[in-house]
XYZ file of C-alpha atoms in Angstrom:
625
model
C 120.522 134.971 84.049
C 119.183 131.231 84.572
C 115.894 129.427 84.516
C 113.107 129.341 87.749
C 110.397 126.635 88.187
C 107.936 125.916 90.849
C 104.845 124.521 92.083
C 102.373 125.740 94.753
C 99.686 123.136 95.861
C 97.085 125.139 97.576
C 96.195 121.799 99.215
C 99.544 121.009 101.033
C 99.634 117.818 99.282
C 103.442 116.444 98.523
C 104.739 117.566 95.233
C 105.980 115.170 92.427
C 109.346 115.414 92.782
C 109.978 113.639 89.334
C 107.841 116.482 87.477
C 110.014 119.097 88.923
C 112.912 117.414 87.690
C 111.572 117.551 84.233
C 110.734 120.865 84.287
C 113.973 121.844 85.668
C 116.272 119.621 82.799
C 113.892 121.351 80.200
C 115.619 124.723 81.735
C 119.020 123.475 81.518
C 119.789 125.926 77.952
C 119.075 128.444 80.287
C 121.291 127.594 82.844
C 124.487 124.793 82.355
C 126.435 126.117 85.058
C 124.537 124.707 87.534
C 120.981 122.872 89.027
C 119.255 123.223 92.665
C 115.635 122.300 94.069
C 114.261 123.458 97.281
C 111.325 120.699 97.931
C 108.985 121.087 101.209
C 105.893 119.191 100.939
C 103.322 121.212 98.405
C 105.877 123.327 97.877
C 109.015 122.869 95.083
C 111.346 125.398 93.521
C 113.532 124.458 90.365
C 116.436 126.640 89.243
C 118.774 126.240 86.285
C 121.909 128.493 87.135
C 124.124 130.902 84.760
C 126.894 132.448 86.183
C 127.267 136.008 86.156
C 127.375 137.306 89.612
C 129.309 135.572 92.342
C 130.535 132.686 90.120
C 131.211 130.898 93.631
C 128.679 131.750 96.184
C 125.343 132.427 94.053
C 123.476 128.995 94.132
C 120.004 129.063 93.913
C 117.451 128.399 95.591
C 118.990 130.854 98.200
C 117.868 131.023 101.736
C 117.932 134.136 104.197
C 119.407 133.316 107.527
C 116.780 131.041 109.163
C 115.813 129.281 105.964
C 112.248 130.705 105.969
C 112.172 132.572 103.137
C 113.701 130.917 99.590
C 113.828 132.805 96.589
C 114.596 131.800 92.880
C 115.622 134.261 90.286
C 116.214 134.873 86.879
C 117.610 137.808 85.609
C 120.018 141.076 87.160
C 119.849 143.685 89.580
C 121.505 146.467 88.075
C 121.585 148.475 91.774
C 122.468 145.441 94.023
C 125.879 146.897 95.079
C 124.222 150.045 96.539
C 120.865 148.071 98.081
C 123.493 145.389 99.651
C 124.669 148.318 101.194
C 121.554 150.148 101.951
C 120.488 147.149 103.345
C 124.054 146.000 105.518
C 122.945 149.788 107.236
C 119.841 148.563 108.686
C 121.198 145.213 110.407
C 121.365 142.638 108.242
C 124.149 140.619 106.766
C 125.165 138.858 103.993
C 127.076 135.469 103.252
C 127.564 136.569 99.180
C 128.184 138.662 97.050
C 124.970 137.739 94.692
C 122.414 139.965 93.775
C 120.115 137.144 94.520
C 120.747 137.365 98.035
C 119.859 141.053 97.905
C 116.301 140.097 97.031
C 115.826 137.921 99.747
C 117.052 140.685 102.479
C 114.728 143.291 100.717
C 112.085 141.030 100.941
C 112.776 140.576 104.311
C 112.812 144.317 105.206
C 110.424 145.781 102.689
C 107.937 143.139 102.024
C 106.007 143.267 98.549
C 107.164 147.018 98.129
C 111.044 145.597 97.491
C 110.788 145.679 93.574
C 109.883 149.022 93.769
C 113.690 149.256 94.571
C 114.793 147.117 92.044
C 116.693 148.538 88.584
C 116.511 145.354 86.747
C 115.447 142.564 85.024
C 113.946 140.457 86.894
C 111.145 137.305 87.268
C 111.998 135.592 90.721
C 109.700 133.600 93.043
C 109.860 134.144 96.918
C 108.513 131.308 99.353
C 107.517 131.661 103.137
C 108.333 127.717 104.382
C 106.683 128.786 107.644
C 103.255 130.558 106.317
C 102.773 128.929 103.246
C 102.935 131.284 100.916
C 104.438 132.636 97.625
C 105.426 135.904 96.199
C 106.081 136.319 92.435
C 107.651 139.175 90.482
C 108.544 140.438 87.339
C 110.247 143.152 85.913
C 108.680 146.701 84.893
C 109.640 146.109 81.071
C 109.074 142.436 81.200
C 112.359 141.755 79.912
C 112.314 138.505 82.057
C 109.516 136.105 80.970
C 107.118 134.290 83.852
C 104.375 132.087 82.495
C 101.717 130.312 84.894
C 99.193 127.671 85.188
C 96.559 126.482 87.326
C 96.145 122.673 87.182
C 93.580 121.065 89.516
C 95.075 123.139 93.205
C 98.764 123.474 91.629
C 100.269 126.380 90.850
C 103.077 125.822 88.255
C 104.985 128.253 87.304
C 108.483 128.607 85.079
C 111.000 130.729 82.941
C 109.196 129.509 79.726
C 106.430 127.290 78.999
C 107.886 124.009 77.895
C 108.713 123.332 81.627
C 104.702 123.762 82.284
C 104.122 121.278 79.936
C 106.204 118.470 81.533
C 103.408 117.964 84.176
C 101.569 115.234 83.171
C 98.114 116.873 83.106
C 99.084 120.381 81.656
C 96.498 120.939 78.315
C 98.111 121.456 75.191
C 95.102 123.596 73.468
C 95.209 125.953 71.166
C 93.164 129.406 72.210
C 91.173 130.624 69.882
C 90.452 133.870 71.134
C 94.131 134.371 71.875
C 94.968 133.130 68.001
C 92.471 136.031 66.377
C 94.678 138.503 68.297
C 97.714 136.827 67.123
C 96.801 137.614 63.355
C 95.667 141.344 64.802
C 98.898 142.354 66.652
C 101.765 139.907 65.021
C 102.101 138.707 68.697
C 99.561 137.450 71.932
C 99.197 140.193 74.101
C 99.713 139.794 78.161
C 98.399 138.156 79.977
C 97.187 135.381 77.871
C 99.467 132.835 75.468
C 98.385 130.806 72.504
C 97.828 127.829 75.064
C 94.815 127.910 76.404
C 95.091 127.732 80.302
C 98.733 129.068 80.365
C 99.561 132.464 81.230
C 102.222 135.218 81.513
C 102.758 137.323 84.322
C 102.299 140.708 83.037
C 105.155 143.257 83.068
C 105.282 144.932 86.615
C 103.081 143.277 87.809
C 103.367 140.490 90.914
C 101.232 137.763 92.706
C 100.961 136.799 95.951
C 99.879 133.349 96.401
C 98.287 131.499 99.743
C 96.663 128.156 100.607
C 93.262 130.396 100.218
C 93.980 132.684 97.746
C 95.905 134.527 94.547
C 96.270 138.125 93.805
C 98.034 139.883 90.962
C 98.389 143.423 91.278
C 100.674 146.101 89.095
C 103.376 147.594 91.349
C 105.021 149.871 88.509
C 102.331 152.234 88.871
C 103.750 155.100 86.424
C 101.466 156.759 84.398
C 102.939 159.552 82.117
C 102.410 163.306 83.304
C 104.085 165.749 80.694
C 106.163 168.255 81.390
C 104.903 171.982 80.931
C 108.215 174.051 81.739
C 111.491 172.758 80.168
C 114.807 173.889 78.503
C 116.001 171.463 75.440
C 119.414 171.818 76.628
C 118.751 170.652 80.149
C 116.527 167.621 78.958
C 119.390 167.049 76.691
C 121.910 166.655 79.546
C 119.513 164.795 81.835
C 118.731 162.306 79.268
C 122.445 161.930 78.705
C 123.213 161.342 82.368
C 120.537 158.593 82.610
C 121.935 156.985 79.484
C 125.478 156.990 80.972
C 124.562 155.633 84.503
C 122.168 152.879 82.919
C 124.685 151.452 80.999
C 127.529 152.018 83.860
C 125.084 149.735 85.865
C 124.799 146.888 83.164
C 128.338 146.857 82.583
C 128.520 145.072 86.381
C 129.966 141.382 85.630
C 132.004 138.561 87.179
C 132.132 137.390 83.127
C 133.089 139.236 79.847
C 130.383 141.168 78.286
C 130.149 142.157 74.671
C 127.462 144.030 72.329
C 125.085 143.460 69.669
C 126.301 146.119 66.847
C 124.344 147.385 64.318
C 125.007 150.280 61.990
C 122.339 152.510 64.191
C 122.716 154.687 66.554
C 121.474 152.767 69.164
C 124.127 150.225 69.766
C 126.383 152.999 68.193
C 126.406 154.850 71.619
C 125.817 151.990 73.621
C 129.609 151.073 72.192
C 130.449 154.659 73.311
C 129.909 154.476 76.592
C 131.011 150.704 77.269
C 134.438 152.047 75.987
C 134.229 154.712 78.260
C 134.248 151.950 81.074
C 135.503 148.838 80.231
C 139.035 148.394 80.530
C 139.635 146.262 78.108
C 138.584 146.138 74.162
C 134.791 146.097 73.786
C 133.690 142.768 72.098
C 131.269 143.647 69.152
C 128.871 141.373 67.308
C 126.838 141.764 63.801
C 124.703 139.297 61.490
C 124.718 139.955 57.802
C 122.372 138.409 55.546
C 123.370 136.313 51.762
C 121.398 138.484 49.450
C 120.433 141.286 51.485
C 123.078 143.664 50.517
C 120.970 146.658 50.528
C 120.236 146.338 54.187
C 123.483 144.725 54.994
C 125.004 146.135 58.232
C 128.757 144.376 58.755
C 130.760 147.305 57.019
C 128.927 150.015 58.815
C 128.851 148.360 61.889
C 132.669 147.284 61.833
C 132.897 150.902 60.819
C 131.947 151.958 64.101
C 133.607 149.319 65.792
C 136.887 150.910 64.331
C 136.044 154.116 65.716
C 135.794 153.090 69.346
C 138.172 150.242 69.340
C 136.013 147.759 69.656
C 137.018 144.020 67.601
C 134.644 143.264 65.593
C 132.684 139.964 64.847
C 130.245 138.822 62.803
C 128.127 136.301 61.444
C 126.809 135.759 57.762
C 123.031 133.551 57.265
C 121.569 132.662 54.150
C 117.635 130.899 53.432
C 119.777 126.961 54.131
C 120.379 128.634 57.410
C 116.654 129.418 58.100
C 115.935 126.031 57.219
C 118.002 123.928 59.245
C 116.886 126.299 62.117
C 113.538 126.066 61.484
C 112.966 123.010 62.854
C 113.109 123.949 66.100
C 112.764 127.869 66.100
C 109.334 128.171 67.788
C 110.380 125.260 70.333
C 113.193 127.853 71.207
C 110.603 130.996 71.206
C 107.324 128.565 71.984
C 105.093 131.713 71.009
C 104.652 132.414 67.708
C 105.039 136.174 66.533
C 105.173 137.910 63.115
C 108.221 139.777 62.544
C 110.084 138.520 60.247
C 113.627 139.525 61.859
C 113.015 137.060 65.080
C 114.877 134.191 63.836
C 117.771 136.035 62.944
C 118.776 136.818 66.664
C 119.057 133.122 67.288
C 122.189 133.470 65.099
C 123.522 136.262 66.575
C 123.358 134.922 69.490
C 124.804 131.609 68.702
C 127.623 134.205 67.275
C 127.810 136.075 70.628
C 127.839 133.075 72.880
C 131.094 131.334 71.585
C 132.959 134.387 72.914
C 131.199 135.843 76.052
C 128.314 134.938 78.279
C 126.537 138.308 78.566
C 126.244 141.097 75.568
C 124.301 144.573 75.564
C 121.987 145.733 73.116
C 120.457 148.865 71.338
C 117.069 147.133 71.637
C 113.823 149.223 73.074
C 114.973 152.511 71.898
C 112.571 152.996 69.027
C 109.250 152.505 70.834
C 109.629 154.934 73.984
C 111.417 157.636 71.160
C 108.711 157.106 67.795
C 111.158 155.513 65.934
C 108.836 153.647 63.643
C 106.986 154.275 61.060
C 103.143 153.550 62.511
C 103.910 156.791 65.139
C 104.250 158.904 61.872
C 100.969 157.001 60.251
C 99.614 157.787 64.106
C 100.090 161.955 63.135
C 99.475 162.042 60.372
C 95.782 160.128 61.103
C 94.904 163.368 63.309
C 94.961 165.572 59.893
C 93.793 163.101 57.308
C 90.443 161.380 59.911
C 89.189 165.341 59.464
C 88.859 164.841 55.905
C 85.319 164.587 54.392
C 84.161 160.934 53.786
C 83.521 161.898 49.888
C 87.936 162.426 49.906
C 88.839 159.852 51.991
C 86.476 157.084 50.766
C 87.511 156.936 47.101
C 91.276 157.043 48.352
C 91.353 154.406 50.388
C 89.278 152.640 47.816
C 91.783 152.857 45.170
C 95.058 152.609 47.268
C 94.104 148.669 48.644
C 93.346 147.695 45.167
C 96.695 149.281 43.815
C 98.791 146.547 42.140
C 102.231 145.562 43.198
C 104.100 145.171 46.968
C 102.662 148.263 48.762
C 101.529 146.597 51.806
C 102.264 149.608 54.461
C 100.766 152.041 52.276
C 97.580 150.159 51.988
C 97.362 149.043 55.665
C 98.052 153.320 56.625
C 95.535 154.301 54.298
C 92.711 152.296 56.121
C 93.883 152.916 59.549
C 94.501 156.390 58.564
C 90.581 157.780 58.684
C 89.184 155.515 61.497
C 87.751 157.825 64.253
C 87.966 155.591 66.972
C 92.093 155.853 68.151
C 91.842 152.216 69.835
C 90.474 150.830 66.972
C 92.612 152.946 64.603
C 95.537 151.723 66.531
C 94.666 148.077 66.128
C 94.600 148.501 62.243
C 97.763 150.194 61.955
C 99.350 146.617 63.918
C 97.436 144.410 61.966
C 98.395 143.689 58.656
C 95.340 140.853 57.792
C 92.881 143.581 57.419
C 89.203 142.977 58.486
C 88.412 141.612 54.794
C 91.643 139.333 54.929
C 90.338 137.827 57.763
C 87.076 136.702 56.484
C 88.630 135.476 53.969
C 91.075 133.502 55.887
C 89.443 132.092 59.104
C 88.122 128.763 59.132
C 85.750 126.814 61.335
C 86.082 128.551 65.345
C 88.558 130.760 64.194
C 85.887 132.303 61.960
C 82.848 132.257 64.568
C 84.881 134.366 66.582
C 85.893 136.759 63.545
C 82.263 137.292 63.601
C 81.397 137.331 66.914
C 84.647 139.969 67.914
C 85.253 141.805 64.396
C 87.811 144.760 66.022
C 87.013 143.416 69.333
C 90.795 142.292 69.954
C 91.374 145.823 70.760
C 90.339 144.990 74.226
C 93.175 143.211 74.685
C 95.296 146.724 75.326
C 92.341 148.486 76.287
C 93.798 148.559 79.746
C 96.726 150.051 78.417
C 95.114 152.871 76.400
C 92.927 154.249 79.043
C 96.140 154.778 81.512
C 96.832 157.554 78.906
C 93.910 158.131 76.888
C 94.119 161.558 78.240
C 96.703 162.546 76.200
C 97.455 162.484 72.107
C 97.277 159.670 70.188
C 101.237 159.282 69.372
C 101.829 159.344 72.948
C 99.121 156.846 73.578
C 100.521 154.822 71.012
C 103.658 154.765 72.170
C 102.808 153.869 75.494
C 101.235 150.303 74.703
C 104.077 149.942 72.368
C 106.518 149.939 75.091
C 104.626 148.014 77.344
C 102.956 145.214 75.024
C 104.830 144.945 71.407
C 107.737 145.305 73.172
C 107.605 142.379 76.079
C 105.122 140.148 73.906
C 107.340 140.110 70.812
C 110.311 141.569 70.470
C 111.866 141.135 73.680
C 110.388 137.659 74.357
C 112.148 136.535 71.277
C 115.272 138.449 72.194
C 115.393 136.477 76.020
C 114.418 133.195 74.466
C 116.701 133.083 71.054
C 120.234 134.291 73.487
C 118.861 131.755 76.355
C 118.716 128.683 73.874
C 122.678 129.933 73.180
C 122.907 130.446 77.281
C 123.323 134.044 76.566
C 122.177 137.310 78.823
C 121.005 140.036 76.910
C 120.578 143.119 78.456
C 118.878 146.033 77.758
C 119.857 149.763 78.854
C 117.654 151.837 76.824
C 114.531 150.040 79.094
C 116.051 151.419 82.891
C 112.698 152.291 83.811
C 114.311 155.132 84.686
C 115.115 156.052 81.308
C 111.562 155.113 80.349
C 109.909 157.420 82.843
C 112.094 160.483 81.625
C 110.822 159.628 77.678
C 107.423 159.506 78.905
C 107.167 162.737 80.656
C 108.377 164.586 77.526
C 106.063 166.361 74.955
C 105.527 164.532 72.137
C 107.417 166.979 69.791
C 110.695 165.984 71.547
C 109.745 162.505 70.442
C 108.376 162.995 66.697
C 109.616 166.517 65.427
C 107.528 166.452 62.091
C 108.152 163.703 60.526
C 111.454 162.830 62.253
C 111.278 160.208 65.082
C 113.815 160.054 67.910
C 114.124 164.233 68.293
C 115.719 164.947 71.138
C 117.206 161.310 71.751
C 119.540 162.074 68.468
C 120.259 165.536 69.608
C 121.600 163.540 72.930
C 123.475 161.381 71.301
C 125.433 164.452 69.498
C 128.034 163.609 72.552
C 129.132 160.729 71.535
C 128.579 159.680 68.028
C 129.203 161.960 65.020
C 126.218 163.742 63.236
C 126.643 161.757 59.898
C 126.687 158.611 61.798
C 123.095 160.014 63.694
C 121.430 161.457 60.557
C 122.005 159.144 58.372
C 119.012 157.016 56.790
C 118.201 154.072 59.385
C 118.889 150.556 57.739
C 116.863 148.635 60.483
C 117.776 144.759 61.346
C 116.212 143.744 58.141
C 116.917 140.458 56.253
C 116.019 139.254 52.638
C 113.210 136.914 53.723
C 110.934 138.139 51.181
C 113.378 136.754 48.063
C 114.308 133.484 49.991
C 110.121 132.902 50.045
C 109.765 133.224 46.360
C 112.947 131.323 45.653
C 114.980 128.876 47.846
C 111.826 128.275 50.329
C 108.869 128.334 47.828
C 108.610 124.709 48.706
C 109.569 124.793 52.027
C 106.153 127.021 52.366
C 103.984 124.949 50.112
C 104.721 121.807 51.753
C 103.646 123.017 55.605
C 101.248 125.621 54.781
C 99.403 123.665 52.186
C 99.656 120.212 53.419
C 96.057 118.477 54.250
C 97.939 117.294 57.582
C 98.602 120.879 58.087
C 97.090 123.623 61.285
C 96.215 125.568 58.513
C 93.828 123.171 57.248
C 92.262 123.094 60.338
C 91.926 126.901 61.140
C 92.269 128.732 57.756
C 91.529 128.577 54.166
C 93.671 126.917 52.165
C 92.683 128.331 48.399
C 92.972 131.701 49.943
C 96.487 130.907 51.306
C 97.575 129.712 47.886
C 96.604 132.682 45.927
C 98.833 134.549 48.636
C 101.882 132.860 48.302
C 101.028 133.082 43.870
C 100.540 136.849 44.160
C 103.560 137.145 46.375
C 105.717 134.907 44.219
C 104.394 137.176 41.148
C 104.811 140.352 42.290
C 100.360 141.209 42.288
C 100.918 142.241 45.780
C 103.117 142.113 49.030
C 102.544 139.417 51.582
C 105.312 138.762 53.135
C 104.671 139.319 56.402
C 101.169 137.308 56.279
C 102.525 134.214 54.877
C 105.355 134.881 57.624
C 103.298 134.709 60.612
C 101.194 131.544 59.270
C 104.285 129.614 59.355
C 105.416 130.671 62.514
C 101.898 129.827 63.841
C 101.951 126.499 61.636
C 105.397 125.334 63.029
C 104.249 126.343 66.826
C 101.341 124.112 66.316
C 103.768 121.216 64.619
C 105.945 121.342 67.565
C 103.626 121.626 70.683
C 99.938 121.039 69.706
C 99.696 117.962 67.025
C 100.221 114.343 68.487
């Protein structure tokens, strides 16, 4: 796990070696162990080094034999043992034991098509010295993040966008097409980011870059084709056999490795298997939450701790917590996104880090498997859009004007009769309804509220019509997986354990594992109204029924009482202040009667006034002067 940076000038012209510095130190939470540049006239590669593999011999940027070819990586290759070997057949050989050097040697022998080999996370950068030329990669999951800009004939390119904006010229601009599909999906959908000009490398996807030209071009190329013959009991032990090998893959490590615990299931087996093949006592870490008893997880989770042997840590936050962090939170995540959780795995990282340098997690289960509640809302919309108008009309009517914190009921009953399944999906994310909206939006932001109304749905368009053959659930849980995911939840999971210089890895997204979910009907997924079928009848092997049936807590937090009490201010002061983004971009009178009606109990807007101050500290941090 580290930091890359680079720039490509098209024109040949020398590089600034002092801006590559500075995008490099601004790297350096991502990598303390260690620094390198690789510098050859329009061409310079920046890399902030953890150590996982090869503690001695992995220093990056790494050359292949004749120094042609230099590649800079960030992440893990799960498989790099048997590809090192694969590779060692056909002739060539090896001066470490790094998995980094295994990309270089499959680059070498299979060109482009060498992530298709890959099991991994992975964003790396390969240069040709010779022709000029640059290959970039990142992972099928995009559990690795890889952000790009063009400025002038540079191409800059980096781990996370603060390094892009140490180059003197690079625009800090809000865009305010990508902030209407902020307040639609909680989060900026690939490829575009809340700067203007600066962009992410989609999830498998790569780009090859010359002196003449740039292509992008997906290389995971899976689309979902469901089974039509199948046994339970045989997709029960298949699944299980994927599980185990994914997670006997990510337990390779020249460093201790320990686990995010929660009281699911998820991490629950994940702790199952890692004490199946560690040899020593699994480390195992939880965040609890002053107030938030209800949702609590530290006895459940140190419950299951007990039962594998695992010694058990964890970490309690209260609203002073959120406060002191808040200050720089979005410089650590520099995108903001509205789940109210995201904050909370800086602390569990900071937790994690002061005993190991890498730690597993249950995260990226739930959206392959239906485990939320929009994929139930998704069924049940194929029953209730069939419903005469005269029915369905008057309900919705008097559900959104129903007094008191309902939120998720309102927002499913107007999703819940929309024909149109894009558009129907985009109102089941978005929890500033149409109306909201025009309330809200100020100034640009509002022309293009106007102009676009549901129009943000062509933002995962592209996504949708890869499966837009098949039912809505599975459709639904498709783009999950490869946009809410990435965009949000595991941007914020890479960039929260990186500011602790913490790997996080992922099991439950082995493409592999992903391609198996995918290919299964969508009753194995969501039996009725019960999400995660057939991955809880799996998990029957290792964990014991009452821990797998037993109602899901989530990693929930008491935000919603810290707003109306210890951070009323807190919120009046930077979403009400005439200084503020909000002034500039929203309506200030509306906001107010939000954050009265939430205080009051009238209604439920937690997770509205949430997102405008992650948006409103974003802009504080990287946009005002």
């Amino acid at each position: 796990m580290c930091g890359i940076c680079g720039i490509f000038d098209r024109s040949g012209d020398p590089i600034d070696h002092a801006t590559l510095e500075r995008m490099n130190t601004v790297l350096q939470h991502r990598g303390p162990d260690g620094e390198g540049y690789f510098v050859d006239g329009g061409i310079g590669l920046g890399h902030r080094r953890l150590s996982i593999i090869d503690l001695d011999g992995g220093a990056q940027p790494m050359p292949n034999e004749d120094g042609t070819l230099q590649v800079i990586f960030n992440g893990e290759i799960y498989n790099y043992i048997e590809l090192r070997e694969e590779l060692s057949a056909l002739g060539h050989r090896f001066r470490t034991r790094s998995d980094t050097e295994v990309i270089v040697h499959a680059y070498q022998q299979w060109g482009v098509e060498c992530v298709n080999r890959f099991n991994g996370m992975f964003a790396f950068a390969i240069v040709n010295v010779r022709e000029k030329t640059m290959f970039l990669a990142r992972d099928h999951l995009g559990i690795k993040p890889l952000y790009y800009i063009w400025i002038g004939s540079q191409l800059l390119f980096a781990s996370e966008i603060k390094a892009l904006l140490q180059h003197p010229d690079c625009p800090r601009e809000v865009d305010v097409e990508s902030l209407a599909e902020l307040f639609t999906f909680r989060y900026v959908p690939s490829p575009k980011t809340l700067f203007k000009g600066i962009f992410k490398l989609p999830p498998g996807h790569m780009m090859q870059v010359s002196t003449s030209s740039m292509r992008t071009e997906r290389f995971w190329k899976w689309v979902p084709q469901i089974r039509k013959k199948w046994h339970e009991r045989d997709l029960i032990e298949e699944y299980q056999g994927l599980l185990d090998d994914a997670v006997r893959l990510q337990l390779r490590s020249d460093v201790p490795l320990g686990l995010f615990l929660s009281s699911g299931i998820d991490s629950g087996v994940l702790l199952a298997i890692m004490s199946k093949y560690s040899p020593s006592r699994i480390q195992a870490f939880t965040i609890g939450f002053e107030g938030g008893e209800k949702t609590n997880e530290v006895a459940d989770a140190r419950f299951l701790a007990d039962m594998f042997g695992a010694e058990h840590h964890f970490t309690m936050v209260g609203p002073k917590d959120y406060l002191e962090y808040y200050e720089r939170f979005l410089w650590d995540i520099e995108e903001p996104v509205g789940h109210e959780a995201a904050a909370a795995f800086y602390f569990l990282a900071k937790g994690t880090s002061s005993h190991v340098k890498v730690a597993l997690t249950g995260q990226g289960a739930d959206e392959p498997w239906a485990g939320y509640d929009r994929h139930i809302g998704v069924k049940l919309s194929n029953i209730y859009n069939r419903l005469p108008s005269n029915v369905t009309d008057p309900l919705a009517w008097l559900v959104t004007r129903m007094p008191g914190r309902f939120e998720r009921l309102k927002r499913g009953v107007v999703s819940l009769g929309e024909p149109d399944v894009l558009t129907r999906f985009v109102k089941i994310y978005s929890f500033f309804s149409e109306d909201m909206k025009r309330q809200l939006f100020e100034g640009a932001l509002k022309e293009k509220m106007f102009v676009n109304g549901y129009q943000s749905k062509e933002a995962i368009r592209h996504l949708q019509s890869d499966v837009q053959h098949l039912d809505p659930v599975t459709q639904m849980l498709y783009i999950d997986t490869r946009a809410n995911l990435p965009d949000d939840l595991l941007m914020v999971g890479d960039k929260t354990a990186m500011a602790n210089s913490l790997e996080v890895r992922v099991p439950f997204l082995d493409y592999r594992l992903i391609e198996f979910i995918e290919s299964l009907p969508p009753n194995l997924k969501l039996r009725g109204f019960t999400g995660k079928y057939l991955h809880k009848k799996a998990l029957e092997k290792w964990l014991p029924k009452d821990v797998i049936y037993r109602k899901k807590k989530g990693f929930a937090n008491p935000i919603e009482e810290w707003f109306r009490t210890g951070m009323q201010s807190y919120l009046e002061e930077y979403l009400l202040g005439p200084d503020s983004a909000s002034a500039l971009f929203f309506n200030q009178t509306f906001i107010r009667q939000m954050l009265m009606d939430d205080r009051d109990g009238k209604d439920q807007f937690r997770r509205h006034i949430y997102l405008l101050l992650s948006f409103e500290l974003w802009y504080r941090k990287f946009i005002r002067k």
